[in-house]
Amino acid sequence: MSQDNEPSSQPAQAGGFWQGFETWKAPPAKEVAPLPTVGSKAPSSLQLPLPDGRPTLIVFLRHCGCPFAEKTMKTLAMISEKYAKVHCVAVSHSSAEATDEWIPKVGGLWFADMIVDDQRDLYAQWGLGIASTWHVVNPLTMWSAMRLAKDEDIWNRNATSGSRWQMSGAFAVDRDGTVRWAHAATAADDIPNLQAAVDSLGVEPEPRPERTDPKLGLPRTGFMGQKS
């Protein structure tokens, strides 16, 4: 898929904070495991088997359309280009269709993989449950969304799938399956420091040789386990 790299004013598909009524509905409750701690063994599943012999950076996103999810995805994509030895994985709880539509709009996956977890089982396995009202809607979060739009041209996009109440987070896991860095969002606008996560893995930058200019914006849109 191609990508328009020209900066824009508020995009046509963007909308207000209260758009996407379906995404405001509370999702079904799940049994949520304790949050993995640094030094513990990472959870493993069929969707995300660990360890797999590679240092892995896992990012659990907010719903597709959230500006904070977009900022996080852009950062993960950049890291996937800069650190060839790190397996970068994004997890979406929006539907596969909504996720596939969202990926090229935010710049593509680059060299990261995407897992669709629309039943939120992985989120629960990794200790990420349902957020409070203050977590999602508070004055600082609203202000942060406005600043992100003004400063980085990242807007709240139309959202048709996922839940605004699902907590986000990120984890760094070494090649032996041990958690080296963990972060559960304390608010909707709490964007994880993915550079700190990579640093915890002790991996030196090693750019992909086939990519010479990260500003070219060549989106990789395949899902984990599929070729793109």
mmCIF file of N, CA and C in Angstrom, residues 77 87 152-153:
data_model
loop_
_atom_site.group_PDB
_atom_site.id
_atom_site.type_symbol
_atom_site.label_atom_id
_atom_site.label_comp_id
_atom_site.label_asym_id
_atom_site.label_seq_id
_atom_site.Cartn_x
_atom_site.Cartn_y
_atom_site.Cartn_z
ATOM 1 N N ALA A 77 7.366 1.436 14.999
ATOM 2 C CA ALA A 77 7.811 1.224 13.622
ATOM 3 C C ALA A 77 9.228 1.741 13.416
ATOM 4 N N HIS A 87 12.739 -8.211 17.871
ATOM 5 C CA HIS A 87 11.444 -8.567 17.291
ATOM 6 C C HIS A 87 10.393 -7.635 17.877
ATOM 7 N N GLU A 152 2.146 17.456 16.451
ATOM 8 C CA GLU A 152 2.612 16.358 15.601
ATOM 9 C C GLU A 152 1.611 15.947 14.523
ATOM 10 N N ASP A 153 0.514 16.688 14.421
ATOM 11 C CA ASP A 153 -0.506 16.411 13.411
ATOM 12 C C ASP A 153 -1.058 14.992 13.545
#
